[in-house]
């Protein structure tokens, strides 16, 4: 359920959390709602090449934990969401079906930008629903693809986001002074 806080409050309250309560489950309808909001993000040429694999299974997450330094996020979150670039970007009824390949297109570097925008919206939507998150690039992409049976020619792992209920509230990270980051012309 959404907290309906003003967007600015949600942005100020989002902090990375690395240890979750390990017991909260997120219903598929709620996860779908979060991801639906996330996928409203803009994408270059509106190509929408990003796909999300929601990994709930504790057994699979335990396996994945061996391929990342981010063990507590993998094992205590309600779920981890792997955002990937679908290099083929076909219009299919369902993603991640095996052997759907029809000829791999060029890798689009721009997909990483699209992914960041989707992930950011996901993290803010999650915060608005009372969850905390942690974005992660610190994982072995090849090992993840193998454990998750991903077609590596087609699906390129980009970002992993843990989501769950924090054990202790996240803290505001240290931020550079705004005057050192911006200028006007
Ligand atoms: C692209 C990206 C990759 C990140 N990878 C990791 C990671 O592998 N492990 C981790 O604990 N945090 C990771 N983080 C989280 C950052 O450490 C965190 O966002 C930063 O310290 C600022 O804190 P905040 O998210 O609380 O604002 C990543 C963040 C981004 C944006």
Short mmCIF file of N, CA and C and ligand atoms in Angstrom, two decimals:
data_model
loop_
_atom_site.label_atom_id
_atom_site.label_comp_id
_atom_site.label_asym_id
_atom_site.label_seq_id
_atom_site.Cartn_x
_atom_site.Cartn_y
_atom_site.Cartn_z
N UNK A 1 0.85 -1.20 0.00
CA UNK A 1 0.00 0.00 0.00
C UNK A 1 0.89 1.25 0.00
N UNK A 2 0.53 2.21 -0.80
CA UNK A 2 1.35 3.42 -0.90
C UNK A 2 1.15 4.31 0.33
N UNK A 3 2.24 5.00 0.72
CA UNK A 3 2.16 5.92 1.85
C UNK A 3 1.64 7.29 1.42
N UNK A 4 1.60 7.48 0.09
CA UNK A 4 1.12 8.75 -0.47
C UNK A 4 1.85 9.96 0.07
N UNK A 5 3.14 9.79 0.37
CA UNK A 5 3.93 10.95 0.79
C UNK A 5 4.25 11.81 -0.42
N UNK A 6 4.51 13.11 -0.21
CA UNK A 6 4.96 13.93 -1.33
C UNK A 6 6.25 13.34 -1.91
N UNK A 7 6.42 13.43 -3.22
CA UNK A 7 7.57 12.82 -3.90
C UNK A 7 8.89 13.29 -3.31
N UNK A 8 8.95 14.56 -2.92
CA UNK A 8 10.20 15.08 -2.36
C UNK A 8 10.55 14.38 -1.03
N UNK A 9 9.54 14.08 -0.23
CA UNK A 9 9.78 13.37 1.03
C UNK A 9 10.29 11.96 0.75
N UNK A 10 9.70 11.33 -0.26
CA UNK A 10 10.13 9.96 -0.61
C UNK A 10 11.58 9.98 -1.07
N UNK A 11 11.95 10.96 -1.89
CA UNK A 11 13.33 11.03 -2.38
C UNK A 11 14.31 11.28 -1.24
N UNK A 12 13.90 12.10 -0.27
CA UNK A 12 14.78 12.39 0.87
C UNK A 12 14.90 11.20 1.82
N UNK A 13 13.87 10.36 1.83
CA UNK A 13 13.85 9.24 2.78
C UNK A 13 14.52 7.99 2.21
N UNK A 14 14.77 7.93 0.90
CA UNK A 14 15.38 6.72 0.33
C UNK A 14 16.86 6.66 0.64
N UNK A 15 17.28 5.61 1.32
CA UNK A 15 18.69 5.37 1.58
C UNK A 15 18.95 3.89 1.33
N UNK A 16 20.15 3.57 0.91
CA UNK A 16 20.48 2.15 0.71
C UNK A 16 20.45 1.42 2.04
N UNK A 17 19.80 0.26 2.03
CA UNK A 17 19.77 -0.61 3.21
C UNK A 17 20.37 -1.95 2.80
N UNK A 18 21.23 -2.49 3.65
CA UNK A 18 21.96 -3.71 3.24
C UNK A 18 21.59 -4.94 4.06
N UNK A 19 20.83 -4.72 5.16
CA UNK A 19 20.32 -5.86 5.93
C UNK A 19 18.83 -5.69 6.13
N UNK A 20 18.09 -6.70 5.70
CA UNK A 20 16.63 -6.64 5.78
C UNK A 20 16.14 -7.64 6.83
N UNK A 21 14.81 -7.62 7.11
CA UNK A 21 14.32 -8.43 8.23
C UNK A 21 14.27 -9.93 7.93
N UNK A 22 14.39 -10.29 6.66
CA UNK A 22 14.46 -11.72 6.34
C UNK A 22 13.14 -12.47 6.43
N UNK A 23 12.06 -11.78 6.78
CA UNK A 23 10.78 -12.48 6.93
C UNK A 23 9.65 -11.90 6.06
N UNK A 24 9.78 -10.62 5.71
CA UNK A 24 8.70 -9.97 4.96
C UNK A 24 8.63 -10.54 3.54
N UNK A 25 7.43 -10.89 3.13
CA UNK A 25 7.25 -11.29 1.73
C UNK A 25 6.43 -10.21 1.03
N UNK A 26 6.69 -10.04 -0.24
CA UNK A 26 5.96 -9.03 -1.02
C UNK A 26 5.08 -9.78 -2.01
N UNK A 27 3.77 -9.53 -1.93
CA UNK A 27 2.84 -10.23 -2.83
C UNK A 27 3.13 -9.86 -4.29
N UNK A 28 2.86 -10.81 -5.18
CA UNK A 28 3.15 -10.56 -6.60
C UNK A 28 2.40 -9.34 -7.12
N UNK A 29 1.16 -9.13 -6.65
CA UNK A 29 0.38 -7.99 -7.13
C UNK A 29 1.08 -6.68 -6.75
N UNK A 30 1.65 -6.64 -5.54
CA UNK A 30 2.33 -5.42 -5.11
C UNK A 30 3.64 -5.23 -5.88
N UNK A 31 4.39 -6.32 -6.04
CA UNK A 31 5.65 -6.23 -6.81
C UNK A 31 5.36 -5.78 -8.24
N UNK A 32 4.28 -6.33 -8.80
CA UNK A 32 3.91 -5.92 -10.17
C UNK A 32 3.56 -4.44 -10.22
N UNK A 33 2.87 -3.95 -9.19
CA UNK A 33 2.51 -2.53 -9.15
C UNK A 33 3.77 -1.67 -9.07
N UNK A 34 4.74 -2.09 -8.25
CA UNK A 34 6.00 -1.33 -8.13
C UNK A 34 6.72 -1.30 -9.47
N UNK A 35 6.76 -2.46 -10.12
CA UNK A 35 7.50 -2.53 -11.39
C UNK A 35 6.74 -1.81 -12.51
N UNK A 36 5.43 -1.80 -12.41
CA UNK A 36 4.65 -1.07 -13.42
C UNK A 36 5.00 0.42 -13.36
N UNK A 37 5.10 0.94 -12.14
CA UNK A 37 5.52 2.34 -11.98
C UNK A 37 6.94 2.52 -12.49
N UNK A 38 7.82 1.57 -12.13
CA UNK A 38 9.23 1.66 -12.54
C UNK A 38 9.35 1.74 -14.06
N UNK A 39 8.56 0.92 -14.74
CA UNK A 39 8.68 0.85 -16.20
C UNK A 39 7.95 2.00 -16.92
N UNK A 40 7.43 2.95 -16.15
CA UNK A 40 6.94 4.20 -16.78
C UNK A 40 8.12 5.12 -17.08
N UNK A 41 9.31 4.74 -16.64
CA UNK A 41 10.51 5.57 -16.85
C UNK A 41 10.72 5.81 -18.35
N UNK A 42 11.30 6.96 -18.68
CA UNK A 42 11.60 7.22 -20.09
C UNK A 42 12.71 6.29 -20.57
N UNK A 43 12.74 6.02 -21.89
CA UNK A 43 13.85 5.24 -22.46
C UNK A 43 14.20 5.86 -23.81
N UNK A 44 15.46 5.71 -24.18
CA UNK A 44 15.92 6.31 -25.43
C UNK A 44 15.10 5.77 -26.60
N UNK A 45 14.60 6.65 -27.42
CA UNK A 45 13.74 6.32 -28.56
C UNK A 45 12.51 5.51 -28.16
N UNK A 46 12.22 5.53 -26.88
CA UNK A 46 11.12 4.73 -26.31
C UNK A 46 11.23 3.25 -26.68
N UNK A 47 12.48 2.75 -26.74
CA UNK A 47 12.70 1.35 -27.14
C UNK A 47 12.36 0.36 -26.02
N UNK A 48 12.44 0.82 -24.76
CA UNK A 48 12.08 -0.03 -23.61
C UNK A 48 12.78 -1.39 -23.65
N UNK A 49 14.13 -1.39 -23.61
CA UNK A 49 14.85 -2.66 -23.72
C UNK A 49 15.07 -3.40 -22.39
N UNK A 50 14.64 -2.79 -21.28
CA UNK A 50 14.97 -3.37 -19.97
C UNK A 50 13.91 -4.42 -19.57
N UNK A 51 14.38 -5.50 -18.98
CA UNK A 51 13.49 -6.53 -18.44
C UNK A 51 13.87 -6.74 -16.97
N UNK A 52 12.93 -7.20 -16.17
CA UNK A 52 13.19 -7.41 -14.74
C UNK A 52 12.89 -8.86 -14.36
N UNK A 53 13.84 -9.49 -13.70
CA UNK A 53 13.64 -10.84 -13.18
C UNK A 53 13.58 -10.73 -11.66
N UNK A 54 12.42 -11.06 -11.10
CA UNK A 54 12.24 -10.97 -9.64
C UNK A 54 12.63 -12.31 -9.04
N UNK A 55 13.65 -12.28 -8.20
CA UNK A 55 14.17 -13.53 -7.64
C UNK A 55 13.76 -13.61 -6.18
N UNK A 56 12.84 -14.54 -5.92
CA UNK A 56 12.31 -14.70 -4.56
C UNK A 56 12.89 -15.93 -3.87
N UNK A 57 13.07 -16.99 -4.61
CA UNK A 57 13.46 -18.29 -4.05
C UNK A 57 14.69 -18.17 -3.14
N UNK A 58 14.54 -18.53 -1.84
CA UNK A 58 15.69 -18.47 -0.95
C UNK A 58 16.82 -19.38 -1.43
N UNK A 59 16.45 -20.51 -2.06
CA UNK A 59 17.48 -21.44 -2.53
C UNK A 59 18.32 -20.81 -3.64
N UNK A 60 17.65 -20.17 -4.58
CA UNK A 60 18.38 -19.52 -5.68
C UNK A 60 19.20 -18.35 -5.14
N UNK A 61 18.62 -17.61 -4.19
CA UNK A 61 19.36 -16.45 -3.65
C UNK A 61 20.60 -16.89 -2.88
N UNK A 62 20.49 -18.03 -2.22
CA UNK A 62 21.65 -18.58 -1.53
C UNK A 62 22.75 -18.91 -2.53
N UNK A 63 22.36 -19.47 -3.66
CA UNK A 63 23.34 -19.78 -4.72
C UNK A 63 23.96 -18.49 -5.26
N UNK A 64 23.10 -17.49 -5.50
CA UNK A 64 23.58 -16.22 -6.05
C UNK A 64 24.53 -15.53 -5.07
N UNK A 65 24.28 -15.72 -3.78
CA UNK A 65 25.09 -15.06 -2.75
C UNK A 65 26.56 -15.46 -2.86
N UNK A 66 26.81 -16.63 -3.45
CA UNK A 66 28.21 -17.07 -3.60
C UNK A 66 28.90 -16.30 -4.72
N UNK A 67 28.13 -15.60 -5.54
CA UNK A 67 28.69 -14.88 -6.68
C UNK A 67 28.65 -13.37 -6.49
N UNK A 68 28.64 -12.93 -5.23
CA UNK A 68 28.64 -11.50 -4.93
C UNK A 68 29.19 -11.28 -3.53
N UNK A 69 29.75 -10.10 -3.29
CA UNK A 69 30.16 -9.74 -1.93
C UNK A 69 28.98 -9.27 -1.12
N UNK A 70 27.86 -9.02 -1.80
CA UNK A 70 26.69 -8.44 -1.13
C UNK A 70 25.79 -9.54 -0.56
N UNK A 71 26.34 -10.30 0.36
CA UNK A 71 25.66 -11.51 0.82
C UNK A 71 24.42 -11.21 1.65
N UNK A 72 24.52 -10.23 2.56
CA UNK A 72 23.37 -10.01 3.44
C UNK A 72 22.16 -9.48 2.67
N UNK A 73 22.40 -8.66 1.64
CA UNK A 73 21.26 -8.21 0.84
C UNK A 73 20.58 -9.40 0.14
N UNK A 74 21.40 -10.29 -0.40
CA UNK A 74 20.86 -11.44 -1.15
C UNK A 74 20.06 -12.37 -0.24
N UNK A 75 20.52 -12.53 1.00
CA UNK A 75 19.91 -13.55 1.85
C UNK A 75 18.81 -13.00 2.77
N UNK A 76 18.78 -11.67 3.01
CA UNK A 76 17.77 -11.16 3.96
C UNK A 76 16.66 -10.33 3.30
N UNK A 77 16.84 -9.95 2.03
CA UNK A 77 15.82 -9.14 1.36
C UNK A 77 14.57 -9.98 1.09
N UNK A 78 13.45 -9.30 0.87
CA UNK A 78 12.23 -10.01 0.47
C UNK A 78 12.40 -10.60 -0.92
N UNK A 79 13.10 -9.86 -1.76
CA UNK A 79 13.39 -10.31 -3.14
C UNK A 79 14.56 -9.49 -3.66
N UNK A 80 15.21 -10.00 -4.67
CA UNK A 80 16.16 -9.17 -5.41
C UNK A 80 15.69 -9.13 -6.85
N UNK A 81 15.80 -7.96 -7.44
CA UNK A 81 15.31 -7.79 -8.80
C UNK A 81 16.51 -7.55 -9.71
N UNK A 82 16.66 -8.42 -10.68
CA UNK A 82 17.76 -8.26 -11.64
C UNK A 82 17.22 -7.54 -12.88
N UNK A 83 17.76 -6.36 -13.13
CA UNK A 83 17.39 -5.61 -14.33
C UNK A 83 18.41 -5.94 -15.42
N UNK A 84 17.91 -6.36 -16.57
CA UNK A 84 18.80 -6.75 -17.67
C UNK A 84 18.44 -5.97 -18.92
N UNK A 85 19.42 -5.89 -19.80
CA UNK A 85 19.17 -5.35 -21.14
C UNK A 85 18.79 -6.52 -22.04
N UNK A 86 17.63 -6.43 -22.67
CA UNK A 86 17.25 -7.44 -23.66
C UNK A 86 17.78 -6.95 -25.01
N UNK A 87 18.90 -7.52 -25.43
CA UNK A 87 19.54 -7.04 -26.66
C UNK A 87 18.64 -7.21 -27.88
N UNK A 88 17.72 -8.16 -27.83
CA UNK A 88 16.82 -8.36 -28.97
C UNK A 88 15.56 -7.52 -28.87
N UNK A 89 15.13 -7.29 -27.63
CA UNK A 89 13.98 -6.43 -27.38
C UNK A 89 12.77 -6.80 -28.24
N UNK A 90 12.44 -8.08 -28.24
CA UNK A 90 11.30 -8.55 -29.03
C UNK A 90 10.00 -8.28 -28.27
N UNK A 91 8.91 -8.13 -29.02
CA UNK A 91 7.61 -7.99 -28.37
C UNK A 91 7.08 -9.40 -28.13
N UNK A 92 7.22 -9.88 -26.89
CA UNK A 92 6.79 -11.23 -26.55
C UNK A 92 5.75 -11.15 -25.45
N UNK A 93 5.02 -12.23 -25.29
CA UNK A 93 4.01 -12.25 -24.22
C UNK A 93 4.70 -12.32 -22.86
N UNK A 94 5.88 -12.97 -22.80
CA UNK A 94 6.57 -13.21 -21.54
C UNK A 94 8.07 -13.16 -21.80
N UNK A 95 8.84 -12.54 -20.89
CA UNK A 95 10.30 -12.53 -21.10
C UNK A 95 10.94 -13.80 -20.54
N UNK A 96 12.22 -13.97 -20.78
CA UNK A 96 13.05 -15.04 -20.21
C UNK A 96 12.62 -16.44 -20.62
N UNK A 97 11.91 -16.56 -21.76
CA UNK A 97 11.63 -17.90 -22.27
C UNK A 97 12.90 -18.39 -22.96
N UNK A 98 13.21 -19.67 -22.88
CA UNK A 98 14.44 -20.16 -23.53
C UNK A 98 14.31 -20.17 -25.04
N UNK A 99 15.43 -20.03 -25.72
CA UNK A 99 15.53 -20.20 -27.17
C UNK A 99 14.50 -19.41 -27.96
N UNK A 100 14.40 -18.12 -27.66
CA UNK A 100 13.50 -17.25 -28.43
C UNK A 100 14.28 -16.40 -29.42
N UNK A 101 15.58 -16.65 -29.44
CA UNK A 101 16.48 -15.77 -30.18
C UNK A 101 16.27 -15.82 -31.70
N UNK A 102 16.26 -14.67 -32.32
CA UNK A 102 16.11 -14.67 -33.79
C UNK A 102 17.26 -13.94 -34.47
N UNK A 103 18.28 -13.59 -33.74
CA UNK A 103 19.40 -12.84 -34.35
C UNK A 103 19.73 -11.67 -33.47
N UNK A 104 20.87 -11.73 -32.80
CA UNK A 104 21.19 -10.73 -31.78
C UNK A 104 21.51 -9.38 -32.40
N UNK A 105 20.89 -8.36 -31.86
CA UNK A 105 21.17 -6.99 -32.33
C UNK A 105 22.40 -6.46 -31.63
N UNK A 106 22.88 -5.35 -32.12
CA UNK A 106 24.01 -4.67 -31.49
C UNK A 106 23.68 -4.35 -30.03
N UNK A 107 24.69 -4.44 -29.20
CA UNK A 107 24.50 -4.02 -27.81
C UNK A 107 24.32 -2.49 -27.78
N UNK A 108 23.35 -2.05 -27.04
CA UNK A 108 23.13 -0.61 -26.92
C UNK A 108 23.64 -0.14 -25.57
N UNK A 109 24.74 0.66 -25.59
CA UNK A 109 25.25 1.20 -24.33
C UNK A 109 24.18 2.02 -23.62
N UNK A 110 23.33 2.60 -24.43
CA UNK A 110 22.30 3.48 -23.89
C UNK A 110 21.36 2.71 -22.95
N UNK A 111 21.31 1.39 -23.11
CA UNK A 111 20.43 0.58 -22.26
C UNK A 111 20.78 0.75 -20.78
N UNK A 112 22.07 0.98 -20.49
CA UNK A 112 22.48 1.16 -19.09
C UNK A 112 21.84 2.42 -18.52
N UNK A 113 21.69 3.44 -19.36
CA UNK A 113 21.02 4.66 -18.90
C UNK A 113 19.53 4.39 -18.66
N UNK A 114 18.93 3.69 -19.61
CA UNK A 114 17.51 3.34 -19.45
C UNK A 114 17.31 2.54 -18.17
N UNK A 115 18.24 1.63 -17.91
CA UNK A 115 18.15 0.76 -16.73
C UNK A 115 18.19 1.59 -15.45
N UNK A 116 19.09 2.57 -15.43
CA UNK A 116 19.22 3.42 -14.23
C UNK A 116 17.92 4.14 -13.93
N UNK A 117 17.25 4.58 -14.99
CA UNK A 117 16.01 5.33 -14.78
C UNK A 117 14.89 4.41 -14.27
N UNK A 118 14.81 3.22 -14.85
CA UNK A 118 13.80 2.24 -14.38
C UNK A 118 14.07 1.89 -12.92
N UNK A 119 15.34 1.62 -12.62
CA UNK A 119 15.70 1.20 -11.26
C UNK A 119 15.42 2.31 -10.25
N UNK A 120 15.71 3.55 -10.64
CA UNK A 120 15.46 4.67 -9.73
C UNK A 120 13.97 4.78 -9.42
N UNK A 121 13.16 4.66 -10.47
CA UNK A 121 11.69 4.74 -10.23
C UNK A 121 11.24 3.58 -9.35
N UNK A 122 11.86 2.42 -9.56
CA UNK A 122 11.50 1.25 -8.75
C UNK A 122 11.83 1.52 -7.28
N UNK A 123 13.02 2.08 -7.02
CA UNK A 123 13.43 2.31 -5.64
C UNK A 123 12.55 3.36 -4.96
N UNK A 124 12.14 4.37 -5.71
CA UNK A 124 11.27 5.40 -5.12
C UNK A 124 9.86 4.85 -4.89
N UNK A 125 9.37 4.08 -5.86
CA UNK A 125 8.05 3.45 -5.67
C UNK A 125 8.09 2.52 -4.47
N UNK A 126 9.19 1.79 -4.32
CA UNK A 126 9.34 0.87 -3.19
C UNK A 126 9.30 1.64 -1.87
N UNK A 127 10.05 2.75 -1.82
CA UNK A 127 10.07 3.57 -0.60
C UNK A 127 8.67 4.07 -0.27
N UNK A 128 7.95 4.46 -1.32
CA UNK A 128 6.59 4.96 -1.14
C UNK A 128 5.68 3.86 -0.59
N UNK A 129 6.04 2.61 -0.83
CA UNK A 129 5.25 1.48 -0.30
C UNK A 129 5.80 0.99 1.05
N UNK A 130 6.78 1.72 1.60
CA UNK A 130 7.30 1.35 2.92
C UNK A 130 8.45 0.36 2.88
N UNK A 131 9.03 0.13 1.71
CA UNK A 131 10.16 -0.79 1.59
C UNK A 131 11.46 -0.01 1.42
N UNK A 132 12.55 -0.68 1.72
CA UNK A 132 13.87 -0.11 1.45
C UNK A 132 14.54 -0.95 0.37
N UNK A 133 15.58 -0.38 -0.20
CA UNK A 133 16.23 -1.01 -1.36
C UNK A 133 17.73 -0.80 -1.29
N UNK A 134 18.43 -1.56 -2.13
CA UNK A 134 19.86 -1.33 -2.35
C UNK A 134 20.19 -1.71 -3.79
N UNK A 135 20.64 -0.72 -4.57
CA UNK A 135 21.07 -1.06 -5.94
C UNK A 135 22.47 -1.64 -5.87
N UNK A 136 22.76 -2.62 -6.73
CA UNK A 136 24.08 -3.28 -6.68
C UNK A 136 24.59 -3.62 -8.08
N UNK A 137 25.83 -3.25 -8.30
CA UNK A 137 26.53 -3.77 -9.49
C UNK A 137 27.61 -4.76 -9.08
N UNK A 138 27.81 -4.90 -7.78
CA UNK A 138 28.87 -5.77 -7.28
C UNK A 138 28.46 -7.23 -7.26
N UNK A 139 28.34 -7.82 -8.44
CA UNK A 139 28.04 -9.26 -8.53
C UNK A 139 28.67 -9.79 -9.81
N UNK A 140 28.90 -11.09 -9.82
CA UNK A 140 29.55 -11.74 -10.96
C UNK A 140 28.48 -12.00 -12.04
N UNK A 141 28.51 -11.19 -13.08
CA UNK A 141 27.45 -11.24 -14.10
C UNK A 141 27.36 -12.62 -14.75
N UNK A 142 28.53 -13.19 -15.06
CA UNK A 142 28.53 -14.49 -15.75
C UNK A 142 27.96 -15.58 -14.84
N UNK A 143 28.35 -15.54 -13.58
CA UNK A 143 27.85 -16.56 -12.64
C UNK A 143 26.35 -16.40 -12.43
N UNK A 144 25.87 -15.17 -12.32
CA UNK A 144 24.44 -14.93 -12.17
C UNK A 144 23.68 -15.48 -13.38
N UNK A 145 24.20 -15.18 -14.59
CA UNK A 145 23.53 -15.65 -15.81
C UNK A 145 23.44 -17.17 -15.81
N UNK A 146 24.51 -17.80 -15.36
CA UNK A 146 24.53 -19.27 -15.36
C UNK A 146 23.52 -19.82 -14.33
N UNK A 147 23.56 -19.29 -13.12
CA UNK A 147 22.67 -19.78 -12.06
C UNK A 147 21.20 -19.56 -12.46
N UNK A 148 20.94 -18.43 -13.12
CA UNK A 148 19.56 -18.08 -13.46
C UNK A 148 19.14 -18.59 -14.85
N UNK A 149 20.05 -19.34 -15.48
CA UNK A 149 19.74 -19.91 -16.81
C UNK A 149 19.39 -18.85 -17.85
N UNK A 150 20.09 -17.74 -17.83
CA UNK A 150 19.80 -16.68 -18.79
C UNK A 150 20.54 -16.94 -20.09
N UNK A 151 19.89 -16.62 -21.19
CA UNK A 151 20.53 -16.68 -22.50
C UNK A 151 21.51 -15.50 -22.57
N UNK A 152 22.80 -15.79 -22.43
CA UNK A 152 23.78 -14.71 -22.27
C UNK A 152 23.97 -13.90 -23.55
N UNK A 153 23.65 -14.50 -24.70
CA UNK A 153 23.77 -13.74 -25.95
C UNK A 153 22.69 -12.66 -26.01
N UNK A 154 21.64 -12.93 -25.31
CA UNK A 154 20.51 -12.01 -25.40
C UNK A 154 20.36 -11.09 -24.19
N UNK A 155 20.44 -11.66 -23.00
CA UNK A 155 20.17 -10.88 -21.79
C UNK A 155 21.46 -10.47 -21.09
N UNK A 156 21.64 -9.18 -20.95
CA UNK A 156 22.85 -8.64 -20.34
C UNK A 156 22.50 -8.10 -18.94
N UNK A 157 22.96 -8.76 -17.87
CA UNK A 157 22.67 -8.24 -16.52
C UNK A 157 23.26 -6.85 -16.34
N UNK A 158 22.48 -5.94 -15.78
CA UNK A 158 22.97 -4.57 -15.58
C UNK A 158 22.98 -4.18 -14.11
N UNK A 159 21.86 -4.37 -13.44
CA UNK A 159 21.76 -3.88 -12.07
C UNK A 159 20.87 -4.82 -11.25
N UNK A 160 21.31 -5.05 -10.03
CA UNK A 160 20.55 -5.88 -9.09
C UNK A 160 20.01 -4.94 -8.01
N UNK A 161 18.74 -5.06 -7.67
CA UNK A 161 18.19 -4.22 -6.60
C UNK A 161 17.53 -5.11 -5.55
N UNK A 162 18.06 -5.03 -4.33
CA UNK A 162 17.44 -5.75 -3.21
C UNK A 162 16.30 -4.90 -2.67
N UNK A 163 15.21 -5.57 -2.28
CA UNK A 163 14.06 -4.85 -1.71
C UNK A 163 13.54 -5.61 -0.51
N UNK A 164 13.20 -4.87 0.54
CA UNK A 164 12.65 -5.52 1.73
C UNK A 164 12.41 -4.51 2.83
N UNK A 165 12.14 -5.03 4.01
CA UNK A 165 11.95 -4.16 5.18
C UNK A 165 13.26 -4.07 5.94
N UNK A 166 13.70 -2.85 6.18
CA UNK A 166 14.97 -2.63 6.88
C UNK A 166 14.88 -3.10 8.33
N UNK A 167 15.99 -3.62 8.84
CA UNK A 167 16.06 -3.95 10.27
C UNK A 167 16.25 -2.65 11.05
N UNK A 168 17.20 -1.84 10.60
CA UNK A 168 17.34 -0.49 11.17
C UNK A 168 17.28 0.49 10.00
N UNK A 169 16.70 1.63 10.26
CA UNK A 169 16.48 2.61 9.19
C UNK A 169 17.80 3.00 8.52
N UNK A 170 17.74 3.14 7.20
CA UNK A 170 18.91 3.59 6.46
C UNK A 170 19.25 5.02 6.83
N UNK A 171 20.52 5.38 6.63
CA UNK A 171 20.94 6.75 6.98
C UNK A 171 21.28 7.51 5.71
N UNK A 172 21.14 8.82 5.79
CA UNK A 172 21.54 9.68 4.68
C UNK A 172 23.04 9.53 4.43
N UNK A 173 23.41 9.21 3.18
CA UNK A 173 24.83 9.10 2.83
C UNK A 173 25.45 10.50 2.84
N UNK A 174 26.79 10.53 2.94
CA UNK A 174 27.48 11.81 2.88
C UNK A 174 27.39 12.31 1.43
N UNK A 175 26.98 13.54 1.27
CA UNK A 175 26.85 14.09 -0.08
C UNK A 175 27.76 15.29 -0.27
N UNK A 176 28.31 15.40 -1.48
CA UNK A 176 29.16 16.54 -1.80
C UNK A 176 28.33 17.83 -1.74
N UNK A 177 28.96 18.90 -1.35
CA UNK A 177 28.25 20.19 -1.28
C UNK A 177 27.72 20.53 -2.67
N UNK A 178 26.49 20.97 -2.70
CA UNK A 178 25.82 21.20 -3.99
C UNK A 178 26.58 22.22 -4.84
N UNK A 179 27.22 23.20 -4.18
CA UNK A 179 27.93 24.22 -4.96
C UNK A 179 29.14 23.64 -5.68
N UNK A 180 29.61 22.47 -5.24
CA UNK A 180 30.74 21.83 -5.93
C UNK A 180 30.27 20.96 -7.11
N UNK A 181 28.96 20.83 -7.26
CA UNK A 181 28.41 19.93 -8.28
C UNK A 181 27.71 20.65 -9.42
N UNK A 182 27.30 21.87 -9.18
CA UNK A 182 26.50 22.54 -10.22
C UNK A 182 27.05 23.91 -10.56
N UNK A 183 26.71 24.35 -11.74
CA UNK A 183 27.07 25.69 -12.19
C UNK A 183 25.94 26.20 -13.09
N UNK A 184 25.92 27.45 -13.32
CA UNK A 184 24.91 28.04 -14.22
C UNK A 184 25.63 28.81 -15.32
N UNK A 185 25.11 28.80 -16.49
CA UNK A 185 25.68 29.64 -17.58
C UNK A 185 24.61 30.53 -18.15
C1 LIG B 1 25.30 1.82 -9.94
C2 LIG B 1 25.36 1.53 -8.46
C3 LIG B 1 26.00 0.39 -8.01
C4 LIG B 1 26.04 0.09 -6.64
N1 LIG B 1 26.57 -1.10 -6.22
C5 LIG B 1 26.54 -1.41 -4.90
C6 LIG B 1 27.01 -2.69 -4.45
O1 LIG B 1 27.45 -3.53 -5.23
N2 LIG B 1 26.94 -2.95 -3.12
C7 LIG B 1 26.42 -2.05 -2.22
O2 LIG B 1 26.38 -2.36 -1.04
N3 LIG B 1 25.96 -0.84 -2.63
C8 LIG B 1 26.01 -0.51 -3.94
N4 LIG B 1 25.51 0.69 -4.37
C9 LIG B 1 24.91 1.63 -3.38
C10 LIG B 1 25.79 2.86 -3.11
O3 LIG B 1 26.86 2.50 -2.29
C11 LIG B 1 24.90 3.93 -2.46
O4 LIG B 1 23.87 4.27 -3.35
C12 LIG B 1 25.70 5.18 -2.10
O5 LIG B 1 26.62 4.88 -1.08
C13 LIG B 1 24.79 6.31 -1.63
O6 LIG B 1 23.97 5.87 -0.56
P1 LIG B 1 22.39 5.94 -0.63
O7 LIG B 1 21.92 4.93 -1.66
O8 LIG B 1 21.95 5.57 0.76
O9 LIG B 1 21.98 7.32 -1.01
C14 LIG B 1 25.47 1.00 -5.72
C15 LIG B 1 24.86 2.17 -6.19
C16 LIG B 1 24.79 2.42 -7.53
C17 LIG B 1 24.08 3.67 -8.00
#
